[in-house]
XYZ file of C-alpha atoms in Angstrom:
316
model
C 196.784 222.824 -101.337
C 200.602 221.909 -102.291
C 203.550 224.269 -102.260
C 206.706 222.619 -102.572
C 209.844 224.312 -102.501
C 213.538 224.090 -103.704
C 213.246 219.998 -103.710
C 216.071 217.839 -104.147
C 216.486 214.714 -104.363
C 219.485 212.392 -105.261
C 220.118 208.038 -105.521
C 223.516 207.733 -105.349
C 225.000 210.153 -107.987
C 222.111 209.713 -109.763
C 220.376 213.899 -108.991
C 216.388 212.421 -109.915
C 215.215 216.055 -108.372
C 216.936 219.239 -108.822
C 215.697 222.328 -107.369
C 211.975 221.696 -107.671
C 208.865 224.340 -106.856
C 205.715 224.754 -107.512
C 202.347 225.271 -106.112
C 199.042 223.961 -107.042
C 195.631 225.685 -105.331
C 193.248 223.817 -104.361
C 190.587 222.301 -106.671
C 192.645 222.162 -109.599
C 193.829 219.454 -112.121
C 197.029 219.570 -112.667
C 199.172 217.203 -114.496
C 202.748 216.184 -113.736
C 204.466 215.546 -117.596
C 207.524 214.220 -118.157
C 209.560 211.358 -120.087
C 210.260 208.109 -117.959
C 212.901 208.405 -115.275
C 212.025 212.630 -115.272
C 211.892 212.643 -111.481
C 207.657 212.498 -111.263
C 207.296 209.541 -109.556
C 210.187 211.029 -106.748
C 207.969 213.567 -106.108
C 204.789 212.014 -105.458
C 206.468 209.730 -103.059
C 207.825 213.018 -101.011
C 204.400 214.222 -101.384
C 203.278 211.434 -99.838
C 205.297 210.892 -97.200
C 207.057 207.593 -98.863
C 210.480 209.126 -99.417
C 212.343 212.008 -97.220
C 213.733 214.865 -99.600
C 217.806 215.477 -99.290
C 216.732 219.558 -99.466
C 213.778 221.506 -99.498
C 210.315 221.793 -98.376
C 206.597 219.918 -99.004
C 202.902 221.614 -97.397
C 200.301 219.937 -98.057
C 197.016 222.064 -96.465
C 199.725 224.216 -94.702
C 201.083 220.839 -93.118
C 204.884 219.933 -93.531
C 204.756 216.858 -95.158
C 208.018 215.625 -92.626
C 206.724 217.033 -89.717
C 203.040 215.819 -89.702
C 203.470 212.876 -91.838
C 200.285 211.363 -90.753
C 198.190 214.623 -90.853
C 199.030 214.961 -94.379
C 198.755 211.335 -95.390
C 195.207 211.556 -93.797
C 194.105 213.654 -96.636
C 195.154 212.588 -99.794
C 194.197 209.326 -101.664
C 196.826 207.910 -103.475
C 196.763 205.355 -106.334
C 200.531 204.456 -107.213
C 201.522 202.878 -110.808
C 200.789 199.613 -109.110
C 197.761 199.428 -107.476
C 197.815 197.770 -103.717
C 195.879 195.085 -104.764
C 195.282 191.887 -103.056
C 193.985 189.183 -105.648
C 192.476 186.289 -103.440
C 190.138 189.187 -101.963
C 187.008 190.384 -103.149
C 185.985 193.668 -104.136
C 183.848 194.317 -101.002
C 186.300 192.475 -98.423
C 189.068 194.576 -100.121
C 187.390 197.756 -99.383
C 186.275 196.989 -96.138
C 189.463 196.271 -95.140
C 190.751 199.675 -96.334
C 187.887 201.000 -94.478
C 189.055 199.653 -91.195
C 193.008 200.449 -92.181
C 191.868 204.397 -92.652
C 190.246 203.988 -89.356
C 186.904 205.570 -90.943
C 184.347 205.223 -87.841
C 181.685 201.622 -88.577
C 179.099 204.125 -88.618
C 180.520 206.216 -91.466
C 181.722 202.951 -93.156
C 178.565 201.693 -95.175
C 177.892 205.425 -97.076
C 181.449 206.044 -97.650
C 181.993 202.568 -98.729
C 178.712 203.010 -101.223
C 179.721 206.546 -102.252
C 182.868 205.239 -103.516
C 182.163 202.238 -105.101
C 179.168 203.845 -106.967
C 181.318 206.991 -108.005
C 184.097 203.984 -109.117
C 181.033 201.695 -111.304
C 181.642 198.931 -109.124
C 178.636 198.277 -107.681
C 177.925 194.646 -109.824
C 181.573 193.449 -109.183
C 181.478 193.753 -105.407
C 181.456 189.565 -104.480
C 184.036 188.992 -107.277
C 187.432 188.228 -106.175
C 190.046 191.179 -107.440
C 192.123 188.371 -109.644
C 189.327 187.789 -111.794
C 188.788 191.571 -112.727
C 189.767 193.042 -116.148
C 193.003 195.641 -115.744
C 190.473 198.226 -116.466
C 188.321 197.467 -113.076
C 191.061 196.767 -110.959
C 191.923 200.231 -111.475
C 188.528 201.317 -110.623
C 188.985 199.451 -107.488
C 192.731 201.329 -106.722
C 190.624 204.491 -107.519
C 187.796 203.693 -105.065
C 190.577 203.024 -102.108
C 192.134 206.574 -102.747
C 189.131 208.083 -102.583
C 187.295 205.926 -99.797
C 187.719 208.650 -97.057
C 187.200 211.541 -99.282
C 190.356 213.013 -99.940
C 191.016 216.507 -100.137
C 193.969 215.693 -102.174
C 193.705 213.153 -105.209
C 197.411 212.006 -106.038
C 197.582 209.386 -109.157
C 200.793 207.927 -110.583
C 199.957 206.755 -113.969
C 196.691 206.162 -113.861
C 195.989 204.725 -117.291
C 199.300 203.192 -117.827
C 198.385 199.513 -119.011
C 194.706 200.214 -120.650
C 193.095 199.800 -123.395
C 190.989 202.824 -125.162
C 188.155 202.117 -123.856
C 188.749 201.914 -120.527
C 191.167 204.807 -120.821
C 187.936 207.108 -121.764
C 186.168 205.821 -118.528
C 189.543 206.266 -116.510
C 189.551 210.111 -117.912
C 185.738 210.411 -117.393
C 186.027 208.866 -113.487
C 189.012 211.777 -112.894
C 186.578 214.358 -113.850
C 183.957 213.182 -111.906
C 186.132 212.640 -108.285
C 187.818 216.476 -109.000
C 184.527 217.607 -108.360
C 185.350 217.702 -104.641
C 189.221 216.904 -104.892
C 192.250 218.413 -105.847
C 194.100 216.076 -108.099
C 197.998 215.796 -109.209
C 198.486 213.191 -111.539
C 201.485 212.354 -113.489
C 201.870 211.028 -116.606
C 204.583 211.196 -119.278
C 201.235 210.521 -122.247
C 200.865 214.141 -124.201
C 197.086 213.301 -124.518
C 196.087 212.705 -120.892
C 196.595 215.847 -120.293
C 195.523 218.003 -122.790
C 192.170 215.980 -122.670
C 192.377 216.292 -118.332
C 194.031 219.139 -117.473
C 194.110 222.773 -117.424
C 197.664 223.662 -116.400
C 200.692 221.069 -116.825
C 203.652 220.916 -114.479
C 206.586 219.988 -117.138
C 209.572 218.047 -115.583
C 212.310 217.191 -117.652
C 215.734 215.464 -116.024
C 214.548 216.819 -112.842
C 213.597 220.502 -113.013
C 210.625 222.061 -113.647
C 211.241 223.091 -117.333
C 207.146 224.918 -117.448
C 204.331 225.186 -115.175
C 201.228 227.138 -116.856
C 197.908 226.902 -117.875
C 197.726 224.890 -121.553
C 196.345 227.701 -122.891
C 199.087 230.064 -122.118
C 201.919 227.018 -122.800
C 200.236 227.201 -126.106
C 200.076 230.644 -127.282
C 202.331 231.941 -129.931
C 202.832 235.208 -131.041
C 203.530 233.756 -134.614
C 201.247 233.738 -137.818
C 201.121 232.401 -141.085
C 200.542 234.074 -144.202
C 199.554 232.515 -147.381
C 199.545 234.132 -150.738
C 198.136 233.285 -154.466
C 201.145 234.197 -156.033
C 205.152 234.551 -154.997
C 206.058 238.112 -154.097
C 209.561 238.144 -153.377
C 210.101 240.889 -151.516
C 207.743 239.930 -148.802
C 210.241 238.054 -146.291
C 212.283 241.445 -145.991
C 209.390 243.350 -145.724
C 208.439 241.673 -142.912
C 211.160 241.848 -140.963
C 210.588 245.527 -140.768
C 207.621 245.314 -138.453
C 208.996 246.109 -134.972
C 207.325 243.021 -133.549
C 208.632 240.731 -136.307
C 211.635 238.272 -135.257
C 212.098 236.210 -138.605
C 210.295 235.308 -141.575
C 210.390 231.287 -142.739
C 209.367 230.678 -146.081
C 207.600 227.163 -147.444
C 204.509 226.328 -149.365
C 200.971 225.732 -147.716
C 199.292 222.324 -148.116
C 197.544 223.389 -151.430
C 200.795 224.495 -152.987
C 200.846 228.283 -152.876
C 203.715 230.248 -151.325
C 203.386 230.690 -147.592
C 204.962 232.226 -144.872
C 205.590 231.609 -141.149
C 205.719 235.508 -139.596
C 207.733 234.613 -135.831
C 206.782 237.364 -133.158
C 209.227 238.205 -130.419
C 208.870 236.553 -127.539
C 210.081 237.119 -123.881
C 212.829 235.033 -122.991
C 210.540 232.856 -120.355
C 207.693 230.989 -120.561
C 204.412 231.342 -121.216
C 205.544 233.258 -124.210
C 204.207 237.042 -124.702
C 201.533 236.151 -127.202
C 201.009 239.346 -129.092
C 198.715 238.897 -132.240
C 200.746 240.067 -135.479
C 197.819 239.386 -137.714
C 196.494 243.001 -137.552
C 200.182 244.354 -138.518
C 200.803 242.009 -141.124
C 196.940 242.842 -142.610
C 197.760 246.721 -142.801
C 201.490 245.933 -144.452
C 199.740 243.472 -146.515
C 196.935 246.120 -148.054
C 199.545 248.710 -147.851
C 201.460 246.766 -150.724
C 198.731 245.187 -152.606
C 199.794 241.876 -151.657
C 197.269 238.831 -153.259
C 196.736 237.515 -149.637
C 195.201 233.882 -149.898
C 195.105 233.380 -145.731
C 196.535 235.142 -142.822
C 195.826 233.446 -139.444
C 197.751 233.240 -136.090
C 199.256 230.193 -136.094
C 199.130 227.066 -133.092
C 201.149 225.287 -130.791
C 200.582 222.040 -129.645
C 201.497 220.851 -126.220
C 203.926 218.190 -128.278
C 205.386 221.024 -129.973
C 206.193 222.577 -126.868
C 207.683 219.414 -124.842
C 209.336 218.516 -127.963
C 211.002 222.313 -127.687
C 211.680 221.859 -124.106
C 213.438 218.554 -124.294
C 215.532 219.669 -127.336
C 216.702 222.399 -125.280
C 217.530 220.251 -122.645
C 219.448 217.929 -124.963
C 221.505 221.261 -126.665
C 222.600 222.390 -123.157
């Protein structure tokens, strides 16, 4: 559905994209993570035909995004930080009016229009005027524009930037639902949205794409942690003999007793090669008649991995 390739994009000397691809297949959810000023909101305005790239490529449904500008815009719904909003209007005079601006034939007007502002929960807000809505439904009513002429392509900038918990959930909730028949990109620089959203994450840090991979694979480790009842000194350095083994860190678990974090060699790209040391560790363990309290593979979290990626960033 979107393959971009070697994007750039600079303001001045400011370089906000630097050598950007990726691809995302159609029907996925994919979120764009990065801190503020990363380069994510640059992209989804080349995506979407707001802002010309300085190098580099953008398909959208095999369509260059500079060449058939209004092919592509066509088929994606777009919701910005800022929702296009206009206050004095009503729900329903708001949507009609996006309606008309699609140029969605009056016949096909009234289902869409229903389809989208029952799949949105707006259906008892419809004469209110947009002003007097709660941030939570004036988002709904962004959401309902995007997807108004069924989208193939669901682009959101920020989507819950602003609200409260509550209307977060339903924001996360109303994703699911509309990725039922769309693709959707949306960024966020908000660890949770996407672990509780997404299955792969698009990580852009200062402009580059610093990981793109399923959360499952972004998370694996090839590291494990062994606890023991007692202290067995000679443990670390027998460790380090297993062919697998990088290092050995030594601390105590949460209940006090003498623990150890096993690393694994990795490759030197991401996703990491996530072999399980647990069954080596288990034979070296028995082998020596070590008092093994706990030996388990330990976890990443997609925080721990940002917070890798944008130390490594900071080192270079």
């Amino acid at each position: 559905m979107i393959d971009v390739s070697h994007l750039s994009k600079s303001y001045g000397p400011i370089e906000a994209l630097r050598d950007v691809s990726f691809s995302i297949a159609a029907g996925e959810i994919v979120g764009l993570l990065g801190p503020n000023g990363a380069g994510k909101t640059t992209i989804i305005k080349i995506l979407t035909g707001y802002l010309q790239p300085d190098a580099g490529t953008v398909l959208v449904n095999g369509l260059d995004v500079l060449e058939h500008t209004r092919e592509v815009q066509a088929q994606i719904g777009y919701l910005p930080e800022t929702a296009p909003l206009y206050p004095e209007l009503s729900v329903q005079a708001y949507l009609k009016m996006m309606a008309d601006l699609r140029q969605i034939p009056v016949e096909q007007q009234p289902h869409l229009l229903s389809e989208a502002i029952y799949a949105t929960g707006l259906q008892d807000h419809l004469t209110r005027p947009i002003g007097q809505l709660s941030k939570g439904y004036r988002q709904r009513v962004g959401l309902a524009q995007a997807i108004l002429h069924r989208p193939r392509l669901l682009i959101l900038d920020e989507p819950t930037v602003g609200l409260d918990p509550t209307q977060i959930v339903e924001t996360r909730n109303l994703i699911r639902r509309l990725a039922e028949h769309s693709t959707v990109l949306f960024s966020t620089h908000i660890l949770s949205e996407v672990e509780a959203l997404c299955d792969r994450v698009i990580i852009l840090i200062n402009g580059q794409v610093k990981a793109d991979a399923r959360l499952s694979e972004l998370e694996a480790t090839s590291d494990a942690i062994l606890v023991l009842d007692q202290r067995v000194p000679e443990v670390p350095e027998t460790l380090k003999h297993l062919p697998q083994v990088q290092g050995v860190g030594v601390f105590k678990s949460h209940d006090g007793f003498p623990a150890y974090r096993v690393l694994g060699r990795t490759a030197k790209d991401r996703p990491p090669v996530a072999n399980d040391l647990c069954p080596a560790i288990y034979n070296l363990a028995r082998e020596h008649n070590w008092p093994v309290r706990e030996l388990r593979r330990d976890v990443r979290t997609l925080e721990t991995v940002f917070n890798e990626l944008a130390t490594a960033e900071v080192a270079q």
